[in-house]
Coordinates of C-alpha atoms in Angstrom, one line a residue:
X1126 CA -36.2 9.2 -27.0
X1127 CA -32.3 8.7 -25.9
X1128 CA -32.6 6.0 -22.9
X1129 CA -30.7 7.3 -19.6
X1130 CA -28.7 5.6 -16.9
X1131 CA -30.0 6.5 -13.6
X1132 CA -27.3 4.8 -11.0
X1133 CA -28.5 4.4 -7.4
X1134 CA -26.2 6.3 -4.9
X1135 CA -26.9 4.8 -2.1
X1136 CA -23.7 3.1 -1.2
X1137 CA -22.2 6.8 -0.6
X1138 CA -24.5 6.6 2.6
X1139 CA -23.0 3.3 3.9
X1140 CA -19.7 2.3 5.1
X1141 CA -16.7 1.6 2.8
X1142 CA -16.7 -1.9 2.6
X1143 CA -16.5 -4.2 0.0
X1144 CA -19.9 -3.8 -1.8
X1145 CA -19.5 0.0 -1.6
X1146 CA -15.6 -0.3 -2.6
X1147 CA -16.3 -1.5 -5.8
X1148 CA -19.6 0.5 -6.6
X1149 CA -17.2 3.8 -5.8
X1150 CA -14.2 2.3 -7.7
X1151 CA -16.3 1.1 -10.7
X1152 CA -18.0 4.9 -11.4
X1153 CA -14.7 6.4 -11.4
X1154 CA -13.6 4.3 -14.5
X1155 CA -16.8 4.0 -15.8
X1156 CA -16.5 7.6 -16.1
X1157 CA -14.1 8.0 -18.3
X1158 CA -16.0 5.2 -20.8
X1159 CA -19.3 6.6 -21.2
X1160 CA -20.6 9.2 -23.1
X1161 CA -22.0 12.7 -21.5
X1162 CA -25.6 12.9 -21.1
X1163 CA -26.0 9.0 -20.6
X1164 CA -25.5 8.8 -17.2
X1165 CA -26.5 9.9 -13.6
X1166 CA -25.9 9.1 -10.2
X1167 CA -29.3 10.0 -8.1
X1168 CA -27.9 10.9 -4.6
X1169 CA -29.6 11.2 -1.2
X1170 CA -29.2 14.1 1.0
X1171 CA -26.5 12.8 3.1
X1172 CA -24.4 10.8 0.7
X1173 CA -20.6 11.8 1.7
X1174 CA -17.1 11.8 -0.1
X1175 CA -19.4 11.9 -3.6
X1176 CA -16.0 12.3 -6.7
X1177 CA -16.1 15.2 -9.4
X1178 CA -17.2 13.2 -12.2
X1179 CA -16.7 14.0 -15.9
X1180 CA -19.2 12.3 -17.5
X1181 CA -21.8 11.3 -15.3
X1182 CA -24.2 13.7 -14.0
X1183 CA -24.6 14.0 -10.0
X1184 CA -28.5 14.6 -8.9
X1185 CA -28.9 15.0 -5.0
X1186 CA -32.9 14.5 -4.1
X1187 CA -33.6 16.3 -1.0
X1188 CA -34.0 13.2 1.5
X1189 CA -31.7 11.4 3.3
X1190 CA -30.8 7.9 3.2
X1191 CA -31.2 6.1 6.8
X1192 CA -33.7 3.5 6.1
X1193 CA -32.4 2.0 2.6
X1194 CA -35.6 0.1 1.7
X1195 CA -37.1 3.0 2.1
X1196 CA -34.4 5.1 0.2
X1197 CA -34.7 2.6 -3.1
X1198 CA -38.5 1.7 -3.1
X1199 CA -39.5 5.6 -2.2
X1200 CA -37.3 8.0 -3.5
X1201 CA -35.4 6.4 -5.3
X1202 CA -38.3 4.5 -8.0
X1203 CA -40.1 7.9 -8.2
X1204 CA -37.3 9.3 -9.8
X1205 CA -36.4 6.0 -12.4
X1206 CA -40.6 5.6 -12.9
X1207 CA -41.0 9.8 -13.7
X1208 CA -37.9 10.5 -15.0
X1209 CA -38.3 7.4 -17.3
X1210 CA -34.9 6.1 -16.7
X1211 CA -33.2 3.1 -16.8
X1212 CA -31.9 1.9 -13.1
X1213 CA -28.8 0.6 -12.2
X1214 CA -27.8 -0.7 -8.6
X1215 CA -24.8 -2.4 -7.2
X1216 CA -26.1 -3.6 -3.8
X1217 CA -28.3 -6.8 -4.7
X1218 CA -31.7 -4.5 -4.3
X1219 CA -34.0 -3.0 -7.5
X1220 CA -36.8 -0.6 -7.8
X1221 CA -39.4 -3.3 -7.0
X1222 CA -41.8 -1.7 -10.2
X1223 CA -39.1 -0.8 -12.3
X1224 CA -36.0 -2.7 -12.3
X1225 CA -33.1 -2.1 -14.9
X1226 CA -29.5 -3.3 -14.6
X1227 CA -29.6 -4.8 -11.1
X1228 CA -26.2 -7.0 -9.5
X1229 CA -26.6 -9.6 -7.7
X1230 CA -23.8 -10.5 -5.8
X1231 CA -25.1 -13.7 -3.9
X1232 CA -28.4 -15.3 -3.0
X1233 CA -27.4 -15.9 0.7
X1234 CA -30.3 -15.3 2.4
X1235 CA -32.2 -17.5 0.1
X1236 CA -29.8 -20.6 0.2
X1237 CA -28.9 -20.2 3.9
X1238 CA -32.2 -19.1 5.4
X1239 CA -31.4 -20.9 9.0
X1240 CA -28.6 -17.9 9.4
X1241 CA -31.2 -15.4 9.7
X1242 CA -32.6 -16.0 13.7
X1243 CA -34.1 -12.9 15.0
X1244 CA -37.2 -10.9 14.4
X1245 CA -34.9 -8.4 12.7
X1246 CA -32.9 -10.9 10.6
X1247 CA -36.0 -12.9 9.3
X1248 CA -37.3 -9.3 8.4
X1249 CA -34.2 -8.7 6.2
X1250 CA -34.7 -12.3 5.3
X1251 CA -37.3 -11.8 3.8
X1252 CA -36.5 -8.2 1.8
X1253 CA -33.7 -10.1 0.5
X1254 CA -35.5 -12.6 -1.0
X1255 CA -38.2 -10.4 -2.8
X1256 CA -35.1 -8.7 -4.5
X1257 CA -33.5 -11.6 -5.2
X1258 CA -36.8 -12.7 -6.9
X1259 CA -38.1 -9.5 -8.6
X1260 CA -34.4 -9.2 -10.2
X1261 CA -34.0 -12.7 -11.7
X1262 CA -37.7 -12.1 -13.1
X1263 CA -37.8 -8.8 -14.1
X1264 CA -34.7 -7.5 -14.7
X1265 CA -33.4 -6.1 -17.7
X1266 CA -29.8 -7.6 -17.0
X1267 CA -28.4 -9.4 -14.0
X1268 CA -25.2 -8.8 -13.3
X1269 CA -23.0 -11.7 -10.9
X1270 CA -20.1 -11.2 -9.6
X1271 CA -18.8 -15.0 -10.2
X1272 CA -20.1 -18.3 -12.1
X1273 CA -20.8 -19.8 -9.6
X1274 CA -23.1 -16.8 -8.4
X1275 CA -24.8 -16.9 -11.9
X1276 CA -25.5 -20.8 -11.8
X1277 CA -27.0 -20.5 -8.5
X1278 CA -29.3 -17.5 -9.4
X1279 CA -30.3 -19.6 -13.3
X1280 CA -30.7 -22.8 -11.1
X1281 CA -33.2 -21.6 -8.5
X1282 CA -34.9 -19.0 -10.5
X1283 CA -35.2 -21.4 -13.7
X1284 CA -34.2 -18.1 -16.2
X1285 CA -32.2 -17.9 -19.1
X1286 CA -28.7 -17.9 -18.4
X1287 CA -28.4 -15.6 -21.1
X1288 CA -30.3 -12.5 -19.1
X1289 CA -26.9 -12.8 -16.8
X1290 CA -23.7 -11.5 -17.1
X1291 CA -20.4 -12.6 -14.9
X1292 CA -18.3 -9.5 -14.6
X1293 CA -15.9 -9.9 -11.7
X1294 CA -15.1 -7.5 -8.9
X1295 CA -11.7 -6.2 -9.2
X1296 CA -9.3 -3.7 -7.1
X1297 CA -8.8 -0.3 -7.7
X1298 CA -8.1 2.2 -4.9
X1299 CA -7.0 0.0 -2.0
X1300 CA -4.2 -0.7 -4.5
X1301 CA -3.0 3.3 -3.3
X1302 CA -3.8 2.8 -0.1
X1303 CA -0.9 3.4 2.5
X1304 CA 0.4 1.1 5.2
X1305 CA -0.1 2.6 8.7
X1306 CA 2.9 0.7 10.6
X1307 CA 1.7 2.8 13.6
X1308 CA -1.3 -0.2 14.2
X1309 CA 2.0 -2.6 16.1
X1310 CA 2.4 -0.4 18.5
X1311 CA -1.5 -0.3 19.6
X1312 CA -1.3 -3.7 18.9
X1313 CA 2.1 -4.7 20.6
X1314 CA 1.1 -8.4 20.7
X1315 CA 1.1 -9.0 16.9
X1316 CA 5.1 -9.6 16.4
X1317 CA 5.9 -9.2 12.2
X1318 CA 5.4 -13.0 10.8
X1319 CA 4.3 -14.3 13.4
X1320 CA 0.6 -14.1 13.4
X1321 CA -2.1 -15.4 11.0
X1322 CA -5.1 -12.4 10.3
X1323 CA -8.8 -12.6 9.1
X1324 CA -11.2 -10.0 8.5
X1325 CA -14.9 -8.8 7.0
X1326 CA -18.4 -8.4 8.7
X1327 CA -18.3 -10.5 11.5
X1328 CA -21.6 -12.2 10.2
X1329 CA -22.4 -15.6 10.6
X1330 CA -21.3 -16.9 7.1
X1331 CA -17.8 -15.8 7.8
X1332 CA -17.4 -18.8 9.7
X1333 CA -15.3 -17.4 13.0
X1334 CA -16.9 -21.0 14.6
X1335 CA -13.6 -22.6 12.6
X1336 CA -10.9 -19.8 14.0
X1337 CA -12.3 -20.5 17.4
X1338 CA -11.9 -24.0 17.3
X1339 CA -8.5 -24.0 15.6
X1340 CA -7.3 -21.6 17.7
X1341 CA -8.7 -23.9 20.8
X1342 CA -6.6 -27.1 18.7
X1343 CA -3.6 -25.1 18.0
X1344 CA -2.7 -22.9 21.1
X1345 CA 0.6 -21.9 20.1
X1346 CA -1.0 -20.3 16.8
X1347 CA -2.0 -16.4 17.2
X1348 CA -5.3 -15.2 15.4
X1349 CA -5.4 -11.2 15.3
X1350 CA -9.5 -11.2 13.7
X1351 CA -10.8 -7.5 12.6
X1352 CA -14.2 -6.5 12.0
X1353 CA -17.3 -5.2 12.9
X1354 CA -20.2 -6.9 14.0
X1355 CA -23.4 -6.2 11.8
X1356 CA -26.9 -5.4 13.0
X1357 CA -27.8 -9.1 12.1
X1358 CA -27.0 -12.7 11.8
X1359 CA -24.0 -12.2 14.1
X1360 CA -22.1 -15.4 15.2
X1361 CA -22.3 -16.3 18.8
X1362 CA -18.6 -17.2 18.4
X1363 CA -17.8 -13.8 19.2
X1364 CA -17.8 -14.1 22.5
X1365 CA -15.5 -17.4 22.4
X1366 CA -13.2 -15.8 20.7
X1367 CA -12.7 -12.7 22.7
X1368 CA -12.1 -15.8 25.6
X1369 CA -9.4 -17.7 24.2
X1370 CA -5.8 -16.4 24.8
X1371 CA -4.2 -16.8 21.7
X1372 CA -7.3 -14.7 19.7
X1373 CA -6.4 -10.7 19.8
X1374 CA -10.3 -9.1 18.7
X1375 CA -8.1 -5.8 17.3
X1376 CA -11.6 -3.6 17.1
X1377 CA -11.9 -1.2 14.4
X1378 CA -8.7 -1.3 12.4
X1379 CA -8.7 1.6 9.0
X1380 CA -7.8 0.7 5.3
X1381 CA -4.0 1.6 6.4
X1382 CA -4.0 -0.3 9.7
X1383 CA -5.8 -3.3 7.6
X1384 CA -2.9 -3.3 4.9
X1385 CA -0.4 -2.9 7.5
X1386 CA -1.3 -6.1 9.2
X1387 CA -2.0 -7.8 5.6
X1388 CA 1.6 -7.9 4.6
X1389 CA 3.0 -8.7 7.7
X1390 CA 1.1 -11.6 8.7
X1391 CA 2.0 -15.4 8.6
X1392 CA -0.8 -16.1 6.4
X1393 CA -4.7 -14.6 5.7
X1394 CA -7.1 -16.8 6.7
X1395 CA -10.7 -16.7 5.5
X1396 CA -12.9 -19.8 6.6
X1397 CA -16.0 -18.7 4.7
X1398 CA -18.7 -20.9 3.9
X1399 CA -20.2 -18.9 1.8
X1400 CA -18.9 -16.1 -0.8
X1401 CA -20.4 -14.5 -4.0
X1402 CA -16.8 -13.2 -5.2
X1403 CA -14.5 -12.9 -2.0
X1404 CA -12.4 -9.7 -2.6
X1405 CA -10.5 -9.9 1.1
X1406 CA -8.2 -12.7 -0.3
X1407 CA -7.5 -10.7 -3.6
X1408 CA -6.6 -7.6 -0.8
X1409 CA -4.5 -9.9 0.6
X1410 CA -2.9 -11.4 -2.2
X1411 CA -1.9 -7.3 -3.7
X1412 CA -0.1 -6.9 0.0
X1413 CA 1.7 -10.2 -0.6
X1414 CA -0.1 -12.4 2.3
X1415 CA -0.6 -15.9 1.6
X1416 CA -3.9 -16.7 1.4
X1417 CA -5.8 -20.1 3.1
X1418 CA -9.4 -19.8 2.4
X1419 CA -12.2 -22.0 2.1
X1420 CA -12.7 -24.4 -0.5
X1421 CA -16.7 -23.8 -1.5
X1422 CA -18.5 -21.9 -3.7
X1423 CA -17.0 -19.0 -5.5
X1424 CA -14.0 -18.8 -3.8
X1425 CA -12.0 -22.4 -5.9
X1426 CA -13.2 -20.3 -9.1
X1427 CA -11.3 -17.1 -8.4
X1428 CA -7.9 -18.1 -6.3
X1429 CA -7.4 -20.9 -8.8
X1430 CA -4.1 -22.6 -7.9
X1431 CA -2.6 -19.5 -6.3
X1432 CA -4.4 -20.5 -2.3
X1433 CA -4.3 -22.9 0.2
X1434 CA -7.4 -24.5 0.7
X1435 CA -9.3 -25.3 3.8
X1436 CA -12.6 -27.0 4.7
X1437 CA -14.7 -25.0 6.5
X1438 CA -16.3 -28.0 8.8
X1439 CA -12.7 -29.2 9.9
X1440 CA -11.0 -26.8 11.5
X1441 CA -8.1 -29.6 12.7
X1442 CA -5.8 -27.9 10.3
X1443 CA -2.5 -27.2 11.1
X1444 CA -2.1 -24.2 9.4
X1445 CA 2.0 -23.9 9.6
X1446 CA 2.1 -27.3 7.7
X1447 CA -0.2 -26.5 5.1
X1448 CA 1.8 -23.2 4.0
X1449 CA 4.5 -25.3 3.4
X1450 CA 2.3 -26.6 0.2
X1451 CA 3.3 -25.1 -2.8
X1452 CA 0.9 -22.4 -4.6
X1453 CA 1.2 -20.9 -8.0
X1454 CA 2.3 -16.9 -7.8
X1455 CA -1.1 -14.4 -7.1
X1456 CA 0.2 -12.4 -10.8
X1457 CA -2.5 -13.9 -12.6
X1458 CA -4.7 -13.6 -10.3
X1459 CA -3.9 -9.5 -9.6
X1460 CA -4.2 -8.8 -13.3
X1461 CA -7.3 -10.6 -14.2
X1462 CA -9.6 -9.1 -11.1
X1463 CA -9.0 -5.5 -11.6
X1464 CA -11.9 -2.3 -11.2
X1465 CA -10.8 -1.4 -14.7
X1466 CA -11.6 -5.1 -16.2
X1467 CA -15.2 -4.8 -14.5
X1468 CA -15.8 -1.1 -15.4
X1469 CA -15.2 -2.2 -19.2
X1470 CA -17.7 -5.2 -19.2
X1471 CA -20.2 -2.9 -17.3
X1472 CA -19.8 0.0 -20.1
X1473 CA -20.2 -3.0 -22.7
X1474 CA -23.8 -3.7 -20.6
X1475 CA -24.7 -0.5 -20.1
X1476 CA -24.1 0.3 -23.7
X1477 CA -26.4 -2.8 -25.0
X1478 CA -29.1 -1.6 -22.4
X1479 CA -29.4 2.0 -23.5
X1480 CA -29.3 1.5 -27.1

């Protein structure tokens, strides 16, 4: 019986951010690579903006994706388990019965449990952590997004590090993307140059505790910080930030408005503490923004020699001094981490898998 693909559509329910970037980005190369009749992506009712694909079969179930647990342990499992098909998901969640090629772009809420507070949080806690569990065990092949990612996963799951693969995320449309200039005129405070920028989910691991505090130290410095609060583990730094002067909280900012800041900025700044790949800085780096990021886990592995590093516990930088360090050029960087790298080496998995 010819094995097929069933990918998990899910992230055409959620917003476009960096999980659901690369999902969207990867099945349009992938696309091109696979055989028809190998493939399908199994859609919930309300899944949006869904590509004309060539190769890979579209099946829309009729119920909608609000509750994703529900969506992937439900809806989608009956399909994989009756359909016999083997699963595929980008978004670090499995068919709990039968599991197939599942990422696994970090362990966070297994290595920093503390960050989860609330009823709600612990609750996602702990539906993290079964995933994380079920796919190191039972999974067919694990795919991380970093080595670092795959020696935390082999080290507290004691598997074989030969059930996990390392395929990098990459860019591919925010490369098209357009500027939109327009954003300096709603933002009239953010003068060209003269501003440093962070963004992502404004979740606890993002570490706005360190732009606060430098900000605080270095009051002639302007921080313009985009991003939207998630649902959980949000940072009670927010509200210190929206309180100091020289921090501009810019709200919602789209793709063009993002880009548009990117390469007019004095520098990106990404404090992290914690990061499974870290595409921002790669964003940044295509719009020509230096880049001064953390210095732990995956992010040394993937900016090389081409960032400025900080520490995430001392925020007594002075940022203006350190750019004057030299970095190597981002080229190497750009060409290495691209969507059609990582659609390859998933094709080359997928093509092991199904036989």
């Amino acid at each position: 019986m010819t094995k097929v693909l069933a990918i998990n559509g899910e992230f055409f329910c959620k917003n476009l951010t960096g999980i659901e970037r690369v999902a969207t980005d990867t099945l349009l190369v992938l696309d091109g690579l696979l055989p028809p009749g190998r493939v399908e992506l199994v859609l919930p009712a309300n899944a949006q903006n869904v590509p004309q694909y060539k190769n890979i079969k579209c099946v829309r179930l009729p119920v909608a994706a609000a509750f994703f647990p529900k969506w992937t342990q439900i809806h989608f499992q009956k399909y994989v388990f009756f359909n016999r098909r083997v699963s595929l998901d980008f978004s670090n969640t499995c068919p709990y019965f039968c599991p197939g090629i599942e990422f696994l772009h970090d362990i966070y809420a297994r290595l920093y449990s503390s960050d989860f507070k609330s009823r709600r949080d612990k609750l996602i806690r702990l539906y993290s952590n079964i995933m994380y569990r079920r796919i190191a065990k039972k999974a067919k092949k694990i795919i991380a997004v970093s080595e670092y990612t795959k020696k935390t996963i082999v080290d507290r799951y004691k598997i074989d590090p030969a059930r996990v693969q390392v395929i990098y995320d990459g860019l591919g449309s925010y490369k098209k993307i357009e500027p939109d200039f327009s954003v300096f005129e709603r933002l009239p405070q953010l003068n060209k140059k003269e501003f440093y920028f962070t963004l992502g989910s404004l979740s606890t691991r993002k570490n706005l505790k360190w732009i606060a505090e430098n900000a605080r130290l270095f009051p002639d410095a302007l921080f313009a910080v985009s991003g939207k609060p998630l649902p959980s583990v949000v940072p009670p730094e927010l509200e210190a930030l929206k309180n100091l002067p020289n921090v501009l909280m810019t709200g919602y900012l789209s793709d063009g408005e993002v880009k548009a800041l990117l390469s007019k900025c004095k520098a990106f700044v990404f404090p992290t503490y914690f990061e499974g790949f870290g595409l921002p800085p790669l964003e940044a780096l295509s719009c020509g923004a230096p880049i001064v990021i953390s210095n732990r886990t995956s992010l040394p592995e993937i900016y090389g020699a081409s960032a400025h590093y900080i520490d995430p516990d001392n925020p007594n930088v002075d940022i203006a001094a350190l750019l004057k360090e030299p970095v190597e050029p981002a080229d190497e960087v750009l060409k290495k981490f691209t969507v059609e790298n990582s659609a390859r080496q998933l094709a080359a998995v997928i093509a092991e898998v199904l036989g």
